[in-house]
Structure formats: structure tokens, C-alpha cells
Coordinates of C-alpha atoms in Angstrom, one line a residue:
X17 CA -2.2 -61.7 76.2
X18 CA 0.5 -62.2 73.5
X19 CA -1.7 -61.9 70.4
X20 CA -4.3 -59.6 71.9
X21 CA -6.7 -61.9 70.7
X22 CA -10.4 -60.9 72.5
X23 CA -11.8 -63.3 75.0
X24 CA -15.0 -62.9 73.4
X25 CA -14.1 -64.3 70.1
X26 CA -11.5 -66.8 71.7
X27 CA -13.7 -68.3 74.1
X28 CA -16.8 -67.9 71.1
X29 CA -18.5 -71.5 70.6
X30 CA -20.2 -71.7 67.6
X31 CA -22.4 -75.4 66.6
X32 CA -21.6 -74.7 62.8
X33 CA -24.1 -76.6 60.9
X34 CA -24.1 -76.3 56.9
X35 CA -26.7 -76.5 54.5
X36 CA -25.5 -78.9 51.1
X37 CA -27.3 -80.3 49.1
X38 CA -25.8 -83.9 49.4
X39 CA -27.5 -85.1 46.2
X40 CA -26.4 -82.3 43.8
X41 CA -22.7 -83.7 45.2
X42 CA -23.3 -87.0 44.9
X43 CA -24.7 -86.7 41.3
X44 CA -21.6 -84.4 39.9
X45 CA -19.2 -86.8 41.3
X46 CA -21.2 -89.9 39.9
X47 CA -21.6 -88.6 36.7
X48 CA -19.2 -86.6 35.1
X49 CA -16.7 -87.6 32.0
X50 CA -18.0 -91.3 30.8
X51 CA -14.9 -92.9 30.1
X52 CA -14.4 -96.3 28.5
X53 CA -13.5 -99.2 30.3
X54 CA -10.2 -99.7 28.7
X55 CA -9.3 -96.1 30.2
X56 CA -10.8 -96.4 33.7
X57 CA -10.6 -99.3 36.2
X58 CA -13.9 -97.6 38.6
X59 CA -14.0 -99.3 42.6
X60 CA -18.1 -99.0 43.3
X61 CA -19.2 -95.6 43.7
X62 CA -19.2 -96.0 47.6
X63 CA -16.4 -97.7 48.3
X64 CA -14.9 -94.9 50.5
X65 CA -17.9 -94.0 52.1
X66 CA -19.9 -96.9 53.0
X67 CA -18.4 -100.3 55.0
X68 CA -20.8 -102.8 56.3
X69 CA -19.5 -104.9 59.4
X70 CA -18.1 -108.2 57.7
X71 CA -16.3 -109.3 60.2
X72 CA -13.3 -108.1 62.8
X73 CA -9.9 -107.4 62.8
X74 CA -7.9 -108.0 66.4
X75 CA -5.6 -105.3 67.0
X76 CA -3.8 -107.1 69.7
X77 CA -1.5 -104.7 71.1
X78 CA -4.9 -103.2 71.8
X79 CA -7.5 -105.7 72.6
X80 CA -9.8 -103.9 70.2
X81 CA -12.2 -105.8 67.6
X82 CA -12.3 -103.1 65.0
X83 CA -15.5 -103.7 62.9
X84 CA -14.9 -103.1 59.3
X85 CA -15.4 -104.4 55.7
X86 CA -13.1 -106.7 54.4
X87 CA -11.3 -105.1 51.3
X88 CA -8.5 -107.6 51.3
X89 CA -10.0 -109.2 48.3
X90 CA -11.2 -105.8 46.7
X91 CA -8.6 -105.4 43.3
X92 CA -7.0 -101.6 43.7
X93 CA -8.4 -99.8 41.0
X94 CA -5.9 -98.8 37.9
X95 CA -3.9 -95.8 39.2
X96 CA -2.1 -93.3 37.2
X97 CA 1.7 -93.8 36.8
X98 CA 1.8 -89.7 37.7
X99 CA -0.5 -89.8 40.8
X100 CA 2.4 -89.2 43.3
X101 CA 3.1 -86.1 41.9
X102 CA 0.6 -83.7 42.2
X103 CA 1.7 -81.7 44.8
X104 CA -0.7 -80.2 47.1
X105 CA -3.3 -81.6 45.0
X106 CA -2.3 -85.4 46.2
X107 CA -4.4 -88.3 47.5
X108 CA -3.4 -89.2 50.6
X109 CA -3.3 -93.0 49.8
X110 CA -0.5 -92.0 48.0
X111 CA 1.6 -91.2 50.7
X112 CA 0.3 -94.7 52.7
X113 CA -0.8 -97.2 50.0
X114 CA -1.6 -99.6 52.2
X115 CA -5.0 -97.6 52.8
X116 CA -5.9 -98.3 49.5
X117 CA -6.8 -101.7 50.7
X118 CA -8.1 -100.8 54.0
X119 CA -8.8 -97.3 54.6
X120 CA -9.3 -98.2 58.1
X121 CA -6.2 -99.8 58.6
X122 CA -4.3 -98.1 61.8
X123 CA -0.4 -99.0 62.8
X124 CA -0.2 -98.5 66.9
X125 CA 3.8 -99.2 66.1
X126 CA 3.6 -95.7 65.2
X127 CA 4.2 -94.9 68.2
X128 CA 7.3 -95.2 69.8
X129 CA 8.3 -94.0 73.3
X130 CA 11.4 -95.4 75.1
X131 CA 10.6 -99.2 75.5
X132 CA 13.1 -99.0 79.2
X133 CA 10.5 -96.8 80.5
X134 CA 7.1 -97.1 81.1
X135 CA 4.7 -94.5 79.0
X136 CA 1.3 -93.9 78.3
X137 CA -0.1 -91.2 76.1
X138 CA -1.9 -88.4 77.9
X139 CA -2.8 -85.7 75.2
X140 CA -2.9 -85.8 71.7
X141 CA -3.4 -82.5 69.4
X142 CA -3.9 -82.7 65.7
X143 CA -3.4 -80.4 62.8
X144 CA -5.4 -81.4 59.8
X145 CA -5.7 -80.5 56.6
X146 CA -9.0 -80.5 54.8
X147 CA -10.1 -83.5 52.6
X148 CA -10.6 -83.7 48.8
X149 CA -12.1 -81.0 47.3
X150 CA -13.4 -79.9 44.1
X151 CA -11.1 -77.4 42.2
X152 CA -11.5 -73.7 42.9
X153 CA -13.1 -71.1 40.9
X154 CA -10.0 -70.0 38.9
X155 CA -9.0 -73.7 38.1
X156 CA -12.7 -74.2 36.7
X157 CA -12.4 -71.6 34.7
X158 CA -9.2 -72.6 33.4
X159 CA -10.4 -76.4 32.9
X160 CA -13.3 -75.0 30.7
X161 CA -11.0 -73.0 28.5
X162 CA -8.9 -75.9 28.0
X163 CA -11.7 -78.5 27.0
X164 CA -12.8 -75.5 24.7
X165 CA -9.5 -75.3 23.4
X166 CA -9.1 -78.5 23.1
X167 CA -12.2 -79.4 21.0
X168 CA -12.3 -76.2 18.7
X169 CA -8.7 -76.2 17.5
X170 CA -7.4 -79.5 18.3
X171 CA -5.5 -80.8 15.0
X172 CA -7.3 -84.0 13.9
X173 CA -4.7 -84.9 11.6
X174 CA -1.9 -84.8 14.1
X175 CA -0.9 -85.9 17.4
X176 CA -1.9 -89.8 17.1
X177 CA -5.1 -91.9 17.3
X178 CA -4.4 -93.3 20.8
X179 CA -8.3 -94.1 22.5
X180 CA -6.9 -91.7 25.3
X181 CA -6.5 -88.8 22.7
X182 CA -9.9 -89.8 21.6
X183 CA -11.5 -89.6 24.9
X184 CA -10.4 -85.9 25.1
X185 CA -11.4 -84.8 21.8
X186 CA -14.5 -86.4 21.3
X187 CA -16.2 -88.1 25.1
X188 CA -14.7 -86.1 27.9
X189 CA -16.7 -83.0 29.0
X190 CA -15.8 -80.4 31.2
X191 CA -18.6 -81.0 34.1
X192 CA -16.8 -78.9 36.6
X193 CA -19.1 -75.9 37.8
X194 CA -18.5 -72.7 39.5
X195 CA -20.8 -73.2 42.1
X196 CA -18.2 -76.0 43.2
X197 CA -15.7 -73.7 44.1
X198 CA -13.5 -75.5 46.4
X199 CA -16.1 -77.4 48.1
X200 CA -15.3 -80.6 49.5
X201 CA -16.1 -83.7 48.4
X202 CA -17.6 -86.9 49.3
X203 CA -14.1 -88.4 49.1
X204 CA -12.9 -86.0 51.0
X205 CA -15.4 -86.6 53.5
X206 CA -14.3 -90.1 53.9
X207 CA -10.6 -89.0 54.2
X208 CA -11.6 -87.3 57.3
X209 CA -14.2 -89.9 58.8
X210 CA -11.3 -93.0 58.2
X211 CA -8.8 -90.7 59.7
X212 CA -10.9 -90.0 62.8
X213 CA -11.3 -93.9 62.6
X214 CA -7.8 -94.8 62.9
X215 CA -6.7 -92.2 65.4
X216 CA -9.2 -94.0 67.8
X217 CA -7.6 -97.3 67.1
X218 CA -4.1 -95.9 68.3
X219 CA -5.3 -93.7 70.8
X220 CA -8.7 -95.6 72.4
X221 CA -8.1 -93.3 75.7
X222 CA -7.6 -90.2 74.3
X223 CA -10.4 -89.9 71.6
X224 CA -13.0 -91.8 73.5
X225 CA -16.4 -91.5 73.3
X226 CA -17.3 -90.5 77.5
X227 CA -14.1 -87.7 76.3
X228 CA -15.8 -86.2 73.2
X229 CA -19.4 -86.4 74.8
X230 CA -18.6 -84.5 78.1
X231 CA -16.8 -81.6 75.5
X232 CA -13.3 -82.3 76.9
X233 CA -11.9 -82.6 73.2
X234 CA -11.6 -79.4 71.4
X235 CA -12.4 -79.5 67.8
X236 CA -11.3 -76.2 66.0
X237 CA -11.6 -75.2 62.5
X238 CA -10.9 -72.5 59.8
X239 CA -14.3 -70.7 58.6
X240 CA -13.7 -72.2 54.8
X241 CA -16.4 -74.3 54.4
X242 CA -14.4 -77.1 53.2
X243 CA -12.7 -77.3 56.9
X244 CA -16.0 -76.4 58.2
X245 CA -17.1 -80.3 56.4
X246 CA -14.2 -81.8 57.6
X247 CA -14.6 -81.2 61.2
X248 CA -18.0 -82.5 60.8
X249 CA -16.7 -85.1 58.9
X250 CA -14.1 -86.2 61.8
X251 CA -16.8 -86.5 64.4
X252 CA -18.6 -88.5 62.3
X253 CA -15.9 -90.8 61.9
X254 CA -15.3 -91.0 65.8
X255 CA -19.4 -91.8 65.8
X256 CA -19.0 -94.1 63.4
X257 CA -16.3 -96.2 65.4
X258 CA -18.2 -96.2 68.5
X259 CA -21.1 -98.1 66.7
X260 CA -23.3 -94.9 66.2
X261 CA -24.7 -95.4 62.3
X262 CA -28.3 -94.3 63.4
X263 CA -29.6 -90.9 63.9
X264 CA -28.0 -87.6 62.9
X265 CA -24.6 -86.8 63.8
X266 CA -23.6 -84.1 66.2
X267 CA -21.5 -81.4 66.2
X268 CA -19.8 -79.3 67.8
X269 CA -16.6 -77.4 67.1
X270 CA -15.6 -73.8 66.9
X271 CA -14.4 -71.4 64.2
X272 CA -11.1 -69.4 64.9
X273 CA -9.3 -68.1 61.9
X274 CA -6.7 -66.2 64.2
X275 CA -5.5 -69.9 64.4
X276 CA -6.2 -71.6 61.3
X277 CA -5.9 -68.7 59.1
X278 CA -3.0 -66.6 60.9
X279 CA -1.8 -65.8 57.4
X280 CA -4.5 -63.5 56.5
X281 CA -3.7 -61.5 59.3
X282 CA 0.1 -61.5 59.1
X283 CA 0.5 -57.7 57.2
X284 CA 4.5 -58.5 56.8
X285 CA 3.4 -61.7 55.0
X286 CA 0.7 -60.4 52.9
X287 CA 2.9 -57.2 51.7
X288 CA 6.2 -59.2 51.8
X289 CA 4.7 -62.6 49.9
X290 CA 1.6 -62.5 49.5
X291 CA 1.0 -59.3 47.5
X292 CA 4.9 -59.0 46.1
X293 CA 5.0 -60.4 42.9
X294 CA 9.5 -60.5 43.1
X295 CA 8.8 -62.6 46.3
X296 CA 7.9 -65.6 43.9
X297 CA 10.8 -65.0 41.4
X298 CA 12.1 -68.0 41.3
X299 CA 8.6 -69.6 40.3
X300 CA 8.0 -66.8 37.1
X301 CA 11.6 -68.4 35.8
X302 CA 10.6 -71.7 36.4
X303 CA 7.4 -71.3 34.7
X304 CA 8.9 -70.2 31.5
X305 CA 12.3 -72.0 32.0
X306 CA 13.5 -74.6 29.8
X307 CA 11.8 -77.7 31.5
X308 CA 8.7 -76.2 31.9
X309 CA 8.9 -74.7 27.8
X310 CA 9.6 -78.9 27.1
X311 CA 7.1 -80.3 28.4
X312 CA 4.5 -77.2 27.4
X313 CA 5.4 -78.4 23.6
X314 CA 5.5 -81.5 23.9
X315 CA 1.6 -81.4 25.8
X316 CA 0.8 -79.1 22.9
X317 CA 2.2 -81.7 20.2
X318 CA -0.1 -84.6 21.7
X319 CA -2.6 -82.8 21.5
X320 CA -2.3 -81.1 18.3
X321 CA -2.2 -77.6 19.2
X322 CA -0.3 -74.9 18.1
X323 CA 2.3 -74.5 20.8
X324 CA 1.2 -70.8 21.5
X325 CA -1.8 -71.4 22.3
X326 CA -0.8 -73.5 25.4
X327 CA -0.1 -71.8 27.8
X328 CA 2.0 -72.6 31.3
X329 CA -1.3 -72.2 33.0
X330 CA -3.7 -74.5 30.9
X331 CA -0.9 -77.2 30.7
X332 CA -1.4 -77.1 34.6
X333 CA -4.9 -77.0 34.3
X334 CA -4.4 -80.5 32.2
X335 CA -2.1 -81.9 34.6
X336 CA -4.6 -81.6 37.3
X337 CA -7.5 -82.6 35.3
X338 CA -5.5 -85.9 36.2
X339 CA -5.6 -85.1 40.3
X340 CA -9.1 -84.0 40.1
X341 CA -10.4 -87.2 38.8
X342 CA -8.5 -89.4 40.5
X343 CA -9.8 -87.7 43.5
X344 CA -13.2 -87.1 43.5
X345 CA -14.3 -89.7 40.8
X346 CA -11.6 -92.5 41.8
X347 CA -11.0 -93.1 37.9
X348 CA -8.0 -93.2 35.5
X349 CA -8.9 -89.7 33.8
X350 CA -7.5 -89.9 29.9
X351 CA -5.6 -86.2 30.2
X352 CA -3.3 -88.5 33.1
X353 CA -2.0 -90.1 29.7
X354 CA -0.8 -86.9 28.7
X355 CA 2.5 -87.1 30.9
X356 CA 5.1 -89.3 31.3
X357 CA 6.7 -89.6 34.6
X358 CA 9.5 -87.3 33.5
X359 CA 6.7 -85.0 32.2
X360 CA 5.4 -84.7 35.5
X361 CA 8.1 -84.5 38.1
X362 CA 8.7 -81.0 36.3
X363 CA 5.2 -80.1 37.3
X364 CA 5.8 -81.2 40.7
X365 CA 8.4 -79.1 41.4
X366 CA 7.3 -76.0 39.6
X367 CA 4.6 -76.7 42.4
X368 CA 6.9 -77.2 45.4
X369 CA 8.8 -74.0 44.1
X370 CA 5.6 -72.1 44.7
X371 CA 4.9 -73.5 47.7
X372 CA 8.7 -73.1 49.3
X373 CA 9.0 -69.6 48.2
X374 CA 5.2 -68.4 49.1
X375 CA 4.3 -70.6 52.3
X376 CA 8.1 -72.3 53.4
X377 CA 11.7 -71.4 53.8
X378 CA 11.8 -69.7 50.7
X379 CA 11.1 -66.0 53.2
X380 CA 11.8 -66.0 56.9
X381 CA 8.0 -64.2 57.5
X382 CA 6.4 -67.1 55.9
X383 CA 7.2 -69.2 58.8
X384 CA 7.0 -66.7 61.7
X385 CA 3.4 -65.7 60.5
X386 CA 2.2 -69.6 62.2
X387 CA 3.5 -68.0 65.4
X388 CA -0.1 -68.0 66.9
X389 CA -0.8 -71.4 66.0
X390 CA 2.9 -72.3 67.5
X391 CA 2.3 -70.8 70.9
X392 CA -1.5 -72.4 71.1
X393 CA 0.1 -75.7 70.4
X394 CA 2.9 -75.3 73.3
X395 CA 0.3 -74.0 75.6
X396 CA -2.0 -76.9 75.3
X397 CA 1.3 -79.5 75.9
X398 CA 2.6 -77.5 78.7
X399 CA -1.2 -77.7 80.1
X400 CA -1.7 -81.6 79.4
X401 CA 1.7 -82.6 81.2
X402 CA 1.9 -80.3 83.9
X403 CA 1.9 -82.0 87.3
X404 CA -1.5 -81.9 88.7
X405 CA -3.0 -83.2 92.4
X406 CA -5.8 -86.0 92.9
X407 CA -8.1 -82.9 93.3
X408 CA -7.5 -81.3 90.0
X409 CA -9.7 -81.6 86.9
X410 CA -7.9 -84.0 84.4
X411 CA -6.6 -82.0 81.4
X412 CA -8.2 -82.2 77.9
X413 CA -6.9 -85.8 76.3
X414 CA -7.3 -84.3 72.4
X415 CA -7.0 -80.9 70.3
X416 CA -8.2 -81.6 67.2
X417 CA -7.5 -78.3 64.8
X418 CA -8.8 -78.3 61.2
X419 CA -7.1 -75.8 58.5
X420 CA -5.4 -75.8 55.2
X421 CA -2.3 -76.9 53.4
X422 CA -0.9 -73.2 54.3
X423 CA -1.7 -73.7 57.8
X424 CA 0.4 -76.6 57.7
X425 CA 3.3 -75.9 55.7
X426 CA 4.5 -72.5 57.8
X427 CA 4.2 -74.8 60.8
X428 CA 6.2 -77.0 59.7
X429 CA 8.9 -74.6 58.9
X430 CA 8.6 -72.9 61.9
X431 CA 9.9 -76.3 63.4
X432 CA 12.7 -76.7 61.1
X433 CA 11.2 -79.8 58.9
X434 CA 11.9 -80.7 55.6
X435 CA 14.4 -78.2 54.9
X436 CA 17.2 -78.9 52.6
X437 CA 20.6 -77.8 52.4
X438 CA 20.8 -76.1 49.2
X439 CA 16.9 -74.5 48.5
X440 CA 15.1 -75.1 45.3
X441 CA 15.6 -72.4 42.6
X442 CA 14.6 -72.1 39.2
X443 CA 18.1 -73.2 37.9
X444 CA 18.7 -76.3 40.2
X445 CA 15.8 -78.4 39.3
X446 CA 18.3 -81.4 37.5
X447 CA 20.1 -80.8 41.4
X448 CA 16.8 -81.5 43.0
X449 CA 15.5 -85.0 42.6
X450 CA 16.6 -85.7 46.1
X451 CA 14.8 -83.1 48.3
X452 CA 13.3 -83.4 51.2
X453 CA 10.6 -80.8 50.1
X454 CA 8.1 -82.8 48.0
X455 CA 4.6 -81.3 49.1
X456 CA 3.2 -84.7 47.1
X457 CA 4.1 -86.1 50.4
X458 CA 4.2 -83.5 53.2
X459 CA 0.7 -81.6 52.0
X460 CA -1.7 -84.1 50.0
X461 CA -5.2 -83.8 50.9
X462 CA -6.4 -84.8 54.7
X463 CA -2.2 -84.2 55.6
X464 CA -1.3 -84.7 59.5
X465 CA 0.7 -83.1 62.1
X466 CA 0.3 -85.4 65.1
X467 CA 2.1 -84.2 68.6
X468 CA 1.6 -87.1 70.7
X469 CA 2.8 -86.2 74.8
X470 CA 3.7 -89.6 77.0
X471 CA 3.1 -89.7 80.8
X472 CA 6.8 -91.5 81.1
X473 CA 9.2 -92.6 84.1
X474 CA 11.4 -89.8 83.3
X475 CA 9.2 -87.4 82.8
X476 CA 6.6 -86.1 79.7
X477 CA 8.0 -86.9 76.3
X478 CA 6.9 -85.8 73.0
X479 CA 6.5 -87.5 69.4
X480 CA 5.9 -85.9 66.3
X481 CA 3.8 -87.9 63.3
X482 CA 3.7 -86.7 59.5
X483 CA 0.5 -88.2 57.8
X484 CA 0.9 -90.9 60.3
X485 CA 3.9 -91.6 60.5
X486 CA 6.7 -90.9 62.7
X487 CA 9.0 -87.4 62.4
X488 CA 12.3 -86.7 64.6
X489 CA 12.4 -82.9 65.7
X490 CA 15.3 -81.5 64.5
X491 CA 18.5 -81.2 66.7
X492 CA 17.0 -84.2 68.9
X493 CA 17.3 -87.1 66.0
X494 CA 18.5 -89.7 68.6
X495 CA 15.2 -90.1 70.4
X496 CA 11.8 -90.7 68.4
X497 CA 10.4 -89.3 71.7
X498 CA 12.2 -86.9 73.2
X499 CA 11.6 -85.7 77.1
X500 CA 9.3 -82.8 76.7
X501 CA 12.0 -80.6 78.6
X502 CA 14.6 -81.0 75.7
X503 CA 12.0 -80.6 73.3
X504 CA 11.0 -77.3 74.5
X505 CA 14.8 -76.2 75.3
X506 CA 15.1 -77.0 71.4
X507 CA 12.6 -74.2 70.9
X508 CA 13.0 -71.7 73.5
X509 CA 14.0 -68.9 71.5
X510 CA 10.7 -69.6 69.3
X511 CA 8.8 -70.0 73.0
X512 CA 10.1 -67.0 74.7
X513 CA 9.8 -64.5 71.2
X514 CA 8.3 -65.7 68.0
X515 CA 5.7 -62.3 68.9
X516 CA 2.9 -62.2 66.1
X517 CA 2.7 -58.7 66.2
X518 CA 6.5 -57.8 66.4
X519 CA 6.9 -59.9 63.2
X520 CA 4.1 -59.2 61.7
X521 CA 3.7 -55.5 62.2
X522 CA 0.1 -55.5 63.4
X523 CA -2.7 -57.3 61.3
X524 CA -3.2 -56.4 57.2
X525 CA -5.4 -54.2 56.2
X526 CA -8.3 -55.9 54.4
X527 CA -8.2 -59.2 53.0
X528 CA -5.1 -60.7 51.1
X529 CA -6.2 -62.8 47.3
X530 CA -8.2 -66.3 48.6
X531 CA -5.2 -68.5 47.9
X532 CA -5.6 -71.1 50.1
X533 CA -5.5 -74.8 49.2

């Protein structure tokens, strides 16, 4: 076996059930900073997680009458003018805006095999990010050192008498606690039910309910407990679409970090990147370059601060604030009128640095350590479009694989996406504004990777979705579906080496710092 992984713990099927306490959630994400109305433009508290049948929508390329509330008329609430930069940290309705009207919305156009031939999709596997999430541990500590900051040496008699500045000073409180460490949230939850909800609208045969109930859909997840709620969440969203509202949901998925958290286990990436402070160079001299000293002083002037006592990292912690709101809380948070657009694309890419030189291009290791989840991936196609005889057992129609933005973002490398000519660097940011590397759009919360394989005339073809939408491999940009044979001839070097433990030098020893987003 290639990665020596044990049958036992392959083969391992664990019903993961978690204990939350659903109201505790609920109430933090109700309550919270109590921002005026001038300041905040609040959709009801359950919009995202509650819609009554008010009618139907045909979807008539697919004869389906998809129940859902009418949000047509709904206003979209006031967003802030930065909310499409916050990296990794994103809302995914700010990649597709149109779900900010109808979270349910699904586009079967999406979907694009050769119109000549004749296709049907046969097998669909899906690498998911997790959903919304509270900040982590180090983030809440920062926010509360801010706010403290913030209200004990704020200069009253400088930096204007905007309401926003108010707000901060005087109304907002720091209601993030430590015991929310990276949990997710009830938004989150809904990004992972609506998602589930409009995969079955594009793919009715694949994701159907007789599929999912007889176990031929495999639903695997990283042990975080925030991908451990999403998975859940997902089935309930599939539960959900087939008319079950009643009754408790079930479960059933298994837990396989070899997969979904191959980076822990990668020692060349943990002692290359992970653990090698001159790995991230390019980041330190970002961070204290001259954008990032601009806007630091200009963050420290609003607010009336002395400029050393802002540091790079709380000025981050304040940009966020922003995210964090938006969110979980769906409001216009008052520190998001702290940066100008300007203000935060500097952010952005002091972000997508980070995340190019620590999980990307930026080091040749950080893509070959998704080798395992590479292979898995290839396996299950060659399995779902192999020829088979009226006698065999019908392949599994749907992988659904749950995991984080750093199991997504070496993946993505690894097949040669969203790399640009000239990298990012600490001195090229004016250079920049062009990239094809903007984590805002390839990583937000409840991100995609969608292969779709076609049972076609000519053979099995392949399509690749981002977030939803479609993605043309590299080397094969002519065809939005490839045949399957030129897609894996475009990867054979990857198919026939790409050896976990050649590259990686056997697994690390111990655990590498809990980065993961």
C-alpha cells in the first residue's frame, strides 16, 4: 500500500456524535456587541438557518420543485465595503452574491460537458472546507487585548467624533470567549446544510436519498470538531431537501486525518515550513514593510493611540473583528469602518503572502504533502468510471470529504491552480493587484473543490468546480470537460510518483503548532 496507511484505521467507521450546547451558541451569537441602528443593517436572527416552504421554484432543466422561502423581496443587509477581503476569513456569499438572496439558489449550467456528445454524471467527490467559525484561541486573546487597549488608552481628544469611533470606545465589548476556540458556528452550520442543498439540485442522481441511506456515499472528515459539525451539518442539509424536518438527523461519516490532515504528518513540511521561521520570510518583511507600517499608523491615528502601541498583530486582530461579525452575527461591526478599501487590500495580501509561502507555491513540499489526499481522489475516479458488467455492483455515486483551508490550498497547488507568473513577495505588492492568488476567493469559509466524472460517448470526462463554479485543469484549457484519459495523462508523473513517504521523509515526530484554519 503506497502510504502504509493500516487497514484497521482506514476501513475504521466511526458514528461521530458531539455534545454542544446549542443554546450557549445560539445566545453568544445573538447577543454580543449592541450596535446602533445607524451602524448595523441586522437580517432576522434566523434567516440562514430556518426557511419555511413558501412556495416553489421550477428548475426546469431538472423537473425538480425545489421548496424554499422566498427571499426575493428580503432587502440584503448593509455589507461592509472591505468584506471581500478578508482572506481565509471570507464569507462565501462573497464569492457568489447571488446567495445572498437565495442561499438555496443552485446553477445546473455549471456543468458543462461537450453538448455533441451525450453525458451523464456518474460520480461526484467533494472537498469541503469547514463553515464559519468562531475565532481561535490566539485571535481571542488578541481581540481582548485590543478592546482593552482600546478603552484604557484611547485618546478622547483625538481621532474624531464619528458614531463608529464611539461605538468602539464606549458600546462595543469584547464577548468573544476562550471556550469558543474555533468552534463552528450556527452560520457556519447553514453554509454546510445550503451547500448540501444545492449540490442535490445539480446532481439529483448522485446525492440521492435511496444512495445516502444504503451507505453508498462516503462522508469523510478531519477530527477538528469544527469539520466534525460540518459533516453533520451536510447531511442534514441533504435531509432537509428530501422533506425530512422531523425527528433527529443521522449520521454517519468517518474520521481520517491521514486524509484531511496529511500536513501534520508530512515531517519535510513541518521542519521545512511549518516549524522554519526563514520559510515565511517574505511575510516578516511584509509585516513590517512600508504598506503594512501605513496603514498600522494611520489605524493607530483613528483611533487615538500612540502608534507603538499598535502593533501588526492587534491591527489584524481589528481588521478581523470586521470578518468575525459579519460572519457569525450578520451585522456591519463599527471596527469595519476603520479601513478603507485601500487599507484593506494591504491586509489581504499580507494574508495571501502567508498562505502562498506556508500552504502554496511559495515551497515545493507544501504541495507534495496533499499527496495522499491526491492519490485517494484519483483512485475513487478511476473506480467510478471503470468499465463494469450488468453483474457488477454499481460504484459509489458521491465522496464527500470534509477538511480545512490547508487541506484545500496544497491540493490545489498540487494541480497547478491559481498560480501566477511572477510569485507574491514582500517588495511586489504595487505589482500584485492582478493575481490569480486571492485566498478571499479561492479559501472563504465552506470553499469547494468539485470533480465531477461524465459517463460520455467518447469516453469518461472530467470537470473541475471552484466554490461552484467551473475551473479548466491546467494544460487542457480548451475543454471545460476534458476525457478523463487526457486528464490523467496531464498528471501522470504526479499519478505514477508523488510517494508521501519519499517526499515527506516518513511522518513528524509529534504534533506540529494547531495552525489550521
Amino acid at each position: 500500500m503506497l502510504f502504509g496507511r493500516p487497514a484497521h484505521r482506514k476501513n475504521r467507521r466511526l458514528k461521530v456524535t458531539q455534545t454542544r450546547n446549542i443554546n450557549k451558541a445560539r445566545k453568544a451569537e445573538a447577543g454580543g456587541p449592541r450596535l446602533s441602528p445607524r451602524l448595523s443593517s441586522p437580517v432576522p436572527t434566523d434567516m440562514f438557518s430556518v426557511f419555511h416552504p413558501a412556495g416553489g421554484v421550477l428548475l426546469a432543466s431538472l423537473g425538480l420543485l425545489v421548496p424554499r422561502l422566498s427571499l426575493a423581496s428580503l432587502s440584503v443587509p448593509d455589507i461592509p465595503h472591505i468584506a471581500g477581503y478578508f482572506g481565509t476569513k471570507t464569507r462565501y456569499e462573497e464569492v457568489n452574491p447571488h446567495l445572498l438572496r437565495d442561499p438555496l439558489s443552485a446553477d445546473p449550467s455549471v456543468l458543462r460537458p461537450p453538448p455533441a456528445e451525450q453525458c451523464s454524471p456518474v460520480h461526484l467527490t467533494a472537498v469541503i472546507r469547514h463553515g464559519s467559525r468562531y475565532p481561535t484561541l490566539k485571535n481571542i486573546r488578541r481581540i481582548r487585548k485590543l478592546s482593552e487597549l482600546v478603552r484604557t488608552e484611547a485618546s478622547r481628544a483625538s481621532g474624531g467624533s464619528e458614531s463608529w469611533l464611539q461605538e468602539i470606545r464606549n458600546r462595543w465589548e469584547a464577548w468573544y470567549t476562550e471556550d469558543m476556540d474555533g468552534q463552528l458556528v450556527m452560520k457556519g452550520r447553514d453554509d454546510l446544510r445550503q451547500l448540501a442543498s444545492r449540490l442535490v439540485s445539480v446532481f439529483p442522481s448522485l446525492l440521492s436519498e435511496e444512495s445516502v441511506r444504503k451507505r453508498r456515499v462516503r462522508f469523510l472528515t478531519s477530527s477538528k470538531h469544527r469539520c466534525v459539525s460540518s459533516v453533520e451539518a451536510f447531511q442534514e442539509g441533504l435531509q432537509r431537501r428530501w422533506g425530512r424536518h422531523d425527528g433527529e438527523p443521522e449520521y454517519s461519516h468517518e474520521v481520517d486525518d491521514e486524509l484531511m490532515r496529511f500536513f501534520d504528518r508530512c515531517r519535510g513540511y513541518v521542519e521545512g515550513v511549518e516549524n522554519n521561521r526563514t520559510a515565511l520570510l517574505e511575510v516578516e518583511k511584509f509585516k513590517h514593510g512600508e504598506e503594512m507600517e501605513g496603514v498600522r499608523r494611520r489605524m493607530a491615528d483613528r483611533l487615538g493611540l500612540p502608534h507603538h502601541r499598535l502593533t501588526p498583530d492587534l491591527l489584524e486582530a481589528a481588521f478581523f473583528l470586521c470578518s468575525y461579525e459579519l460572519s457569525i452575527k450578520n451585522v456591519h461591526s463599527p471596527w469595519c469602518f476603520l479601513f478603507d478599501e485601500s487599507d484593506a487590500k494591504v491586509l489581504e495580501y499580507k494574508s495571501d503572502l502567508k498562505q502562498y509561502w506556508k500552504r502554496s507555491h511559495g515551497h515545493e513540499i507544501n504541495s507534495l504533502s496533499s499527496c495522499p489526499l491526491f492519490h485517494h481522489v484519483f483512485r475513487t475516479l478511476d473506480r467510478a468510471g471503470r468499465p463494469r458488467r450488468s453483474t457488477d455492483a454499481s460504484p459509489e455515486p458521491a465522496s464527500i470529504l470534509v477538511g480545512h483551508a490547508e487541506t484545500l490550498l496544497p491540493l490545489l497547488s498540487l494541480l497547478g491552480l491559481y498560480k501566477d507568473q511572477t510569485p507574491p513577495t514582500a517588495t511586489n505588492y504595487d505589482s500584485q493587484h492582478g493575481r490569480r492568488f486571492r485566498t478571499s476567493l479561492i479559501v472563504p469559509y465552506a470553499a469547494n473543490l468539485l470533480f465531477v466524472l461524465y459517463d460520455c460517448q467518447r469516453g469518461p470526462r472530467l470537470q473541475l468546480l471552484v466554490n461552484e463554479s467551473p475551473v479548466r485543469f491546467p494544460g487542457l484549457e480548451a475543454e471545460d470537460a476534458p476525457l478523463y484519459r487526457d486528464v490523467r495523462a496531464t498528471y501522470r508523473h504526479l499519478l505514477d510518483g508523488c510517494d508521501f513517504h519519499r517526499e515527506c521523509e516518513g511522518r513528524a515526530v509529534g504534533r506540529a503548532p494547531n495552525t489550521e484554519l
